[in-house]
XYZ file of N, CA, C and O in Angstrom:
220
model
N 0.762 -1.057 -0.074
C -0.023 -0.033 0.077
C 0.811 1.169 -0.112
O 1.598 1.256 0.622
N 0.687 2.192 -0.733
C 1.296 3.621 -1.064
C 1.244 4.071 0.439
O -0.007 4.414 1.022
N 2.285 4.627 0.853
C 2.433 5.797 2.110
C 1.454 6.985 1.966
O 0.837 7.310 2.828
N 1.210 7.265 0.626
C 0.216 8.384 0.511
C -1.108 8.168 0.998
O -1.646 8.963 1.068
N -1.430 6.777 0.713
C -2.869 6.456 1.142
C -3.203 6.677 2.755
O -4.266 6.635 3.221
N -1.874 6.630 3.618
C -1.914 6.565 4.974
C -1.637 7.997 5.708
O -1.542 7.860 6.710
N -1.754 8.884 4.851
C -1.692 10.206 5.377
C -2.622 10.715 6.364
O -3.621 10.761 5.693
N -2.488 11.261 7.363
C -3.300 11.529 8.338
C -3.965 12.852 8.162
O -5.182 12.913 8.441
N -3.020 13.609 7.277
C -4.013 14.969 7.005
C -5.081 14.840 6.168
O -5.656 15.669 5.859
N -5.164 13.586 5.188
C -6.454 13.269 4.403
C -7.172 12.319 5.199
O -8.404 12.631 5.116
N -6.616 11.496 6.049
C -7.656 10.543 6.673
C -8.328 11.027 7.730
O -9.606 10.617 7.865
N -7.957 11.648 8.651
C -8.583 12.463 9.593
C -10.023 13.164 9.178
O -10.886 13.227 9.705
N -9.568 14.278 8.660
C -10.753 15.108 7.936
C -11.911 13.986 7.278
O -12.897 14.417 7.284
N -11.338 13.083 6.561
C -12.483 12.195 5.989
C -13.486 11.446 6.969
O -14.425 11.486 6.810
N -12.499 11.090 7.945
C -13.549 10.455 9.387
C -14.162 11.396 9.809
O -15.353 10.960 10.169
N -13.549 12.682 10.217
C -14.593 13.666 10.621
C -15.729 14.136 9.696
O -16.999 14.106 10.320
N -15.598 14.007 8.458
C -16.675 14.316 7.505
C -17.636 13.314 7.526
O -19.006 13.399 7.759
N -17.322 11.965 7.653
C -18.414 10.877 8.039
C -19.077 11.059 8.885
O -20.417 10.674 9.124
N -18.256 11.334 10.201
C -19.117 11.414 11.459
C -20.125 12.477 11.410
O -21.406 12.401 12.053
N -19.594 13.668 10.847
C -20.563 14.834 10.971
C -21.745 14.619 10.100
O -22.985 14.932 10.316
N -21.492 13.821 8.963
C -22.654 13.806 8.088
C -23.646 12.780 8.502
O -24.865 12.832 8.413
N -22.973 11.756 9.191
C -23.915 10.826 10.157
C -24.833 11.470 11.100
O -25.925 11.509 11.010
N -24.199 12.487 11.800
C -25.144 13.080 12.731
C -25.949 14.231 12.309
O -27.150 14.227 12.473
N -25.807 14.846 11.139
C -26.363 15.794 10.710
C -27.580 15.031 10.164
O -28.805 15.453 9.906
N -27.256 13.929 9.159
C -28.247 13.188 8.416
C -29.042 12.374 9.296
O -29.779 11.719 8.436
N -28.968 12.117 10.451
C -29.984 11.395 11.179
C -31.321 11.966 10.878
O -32.268 10.912 10.843
N -31.793 12.985 10.672
C -33.006 13.383 10.469
C -33.436 13.551 9.227
O -34.383 13.917 8.990
N -32.541 13.366 8.113
C -33.069 13.523 6.670
C -33.424 12.391 6.185
O -33.089 11.109 6.572
N -34.121 12.557 5.053
C -34.696 11.391 4.032
C -33.342 10.947 3.354
O -32.228 11.365 3.395
N -33.334 9.699 2.631
C -32.194 9.191 2.130
C -31.837 10.086 1.003
O -30.630 10.423 0.277
N -33.029 10.518 0.242
C -32.402 11.525 -0.885
C -32.130 12.805 -0.615
O -31.035 13.270 -1.157
N -32.310 13.357 0.491
C -31.663 14.499 1.104
C -30.186 14.276 1.630
O -29.315 15.207 1.549
N -30.258 13.148 2.423
C -28.710 12.805 2.744
C -27.846 12.563 1.468
O -26.711 13.057 1.644
N -28.416 11.907 0.476
C -27.457 11.591 -0.532
C -27.143 13.021 -1.327
O -25.882 13.397 -1.592
N -28.006 13.860 -1.561
C -27.776 15.198 -2.084
C -26.861 15.953 -1.316
O -25.865 16.540 -1.756
N -26.827 15.908 0.024
C -25.954 16.468 0.927
C -24.521 16.058 0.550
O -23.461 16.790 0.656
N -24.273 14.759 0.655
C -22.897 14.269 0.423
C -22.453 14.504 -0.866
O -21.393 14.865 -0.894
N -23.260 14.672 -1.746
C -22.959 14.894 -3.355
C -22.299 16.114 -3.523
O -21.135 16.569 -3.792
N -23.018 16.941 -2.791
C -22.728 18.597 -2.799
C -21.204 18.734 -2.067
O -20.421 19.374 -2.485
N -21.201 18.060 -0.916
C -20.101 18.277 -0.132
C -18.957 17.652 -0.633
O -17.671 18.283 -0.856
N -19.056 16.459 -1.461
C -17.877 15.939 -2.059
C -17.318 16.778 -3.276
O -16.317 16.911 -3.751
N -18.599 17.406 -4.145
C -18.101 18.428 -5.162
C -17.284 19.400 -4.825
O -16.504 19.762 -5.400
N -17.755 19.964 -3.705
C -17.379 21.117 -2.848
C -15.706 20.508 -2.760
O -14.756 21.622 -3.003
N -15.509 19.582 -2.049
C -14.267 19.252 -1.503
C -13.151 19.038 -2.991
O -12.315 19.497 -2.950
N -13.836 18.346 -4.092
C -12.927 18.090 -5.100
C -12.332 19.636 -5.653
O -11.504 19.734 -6.313
N -13.508 20.476 -5.802
C -13.355 21.740 -6.111
C -12.121 22.574 -5.627
O -11.132 22.979 -5.990
N -12.297 22.586 -4.279
C -11.063 23.037 -3.165
C -9.768 22.574 -3.858
O -8.780 23.044 -3.928
N -9.801 21.070 -3.583
C -8.496 20.380 -4.028
C -8.078 20.824 -5.426
O -6.786 20.816 -5.548
N -8.650 20.946 -6.503
C -8.499 21.429 -7.722
C -7.798 22.821 -7.705
O -6.960 22.829 -8.291
N -8.640 23.605 -6.811
C -7.865 24.907 -7.015
C -6.465 24.892 -6.144
O -5.741 25.508 -6.583
N -6.662 24.050 -5.073
C -5.453 24.132 -4.261
C -4.191 23.582 -5.075
O -3.231 24.098 -4.909
N -4.394 22.470 -5.725
C -3.314 21.805 -6.410
C -3.091 22.486 -7.992
O -2.156 21.992 -8.491
N -3.698 23.639 -8.378
C -3.533 24.230 -9.708
C -3.983 23.570 -10.725
O -3.209 23.677 -11.755
N -5.014 23.022 -10.645
C -5.839 22.330 -11.986
C -4.827 21.330 -12.498
O -5.102 21.156 -13.641
N -3.983 20.455 -11.625
C -3.287 19.560 -12.361
C -4.136 18.260 -12.429
O -4.665 17.735 -11.571
């Protein structure tokens, strides 16, 4: 396994995001929960693309 996959600066925010999404999504329907997850992932990817210079 590549050492890049085990970097804590990527793993910890992902785990926190999953926990927060679970906590916020407890009262949401499945479609609202899925839409929230998709929008958040798109925002994360957008930030990463801008941060890394569109590579």
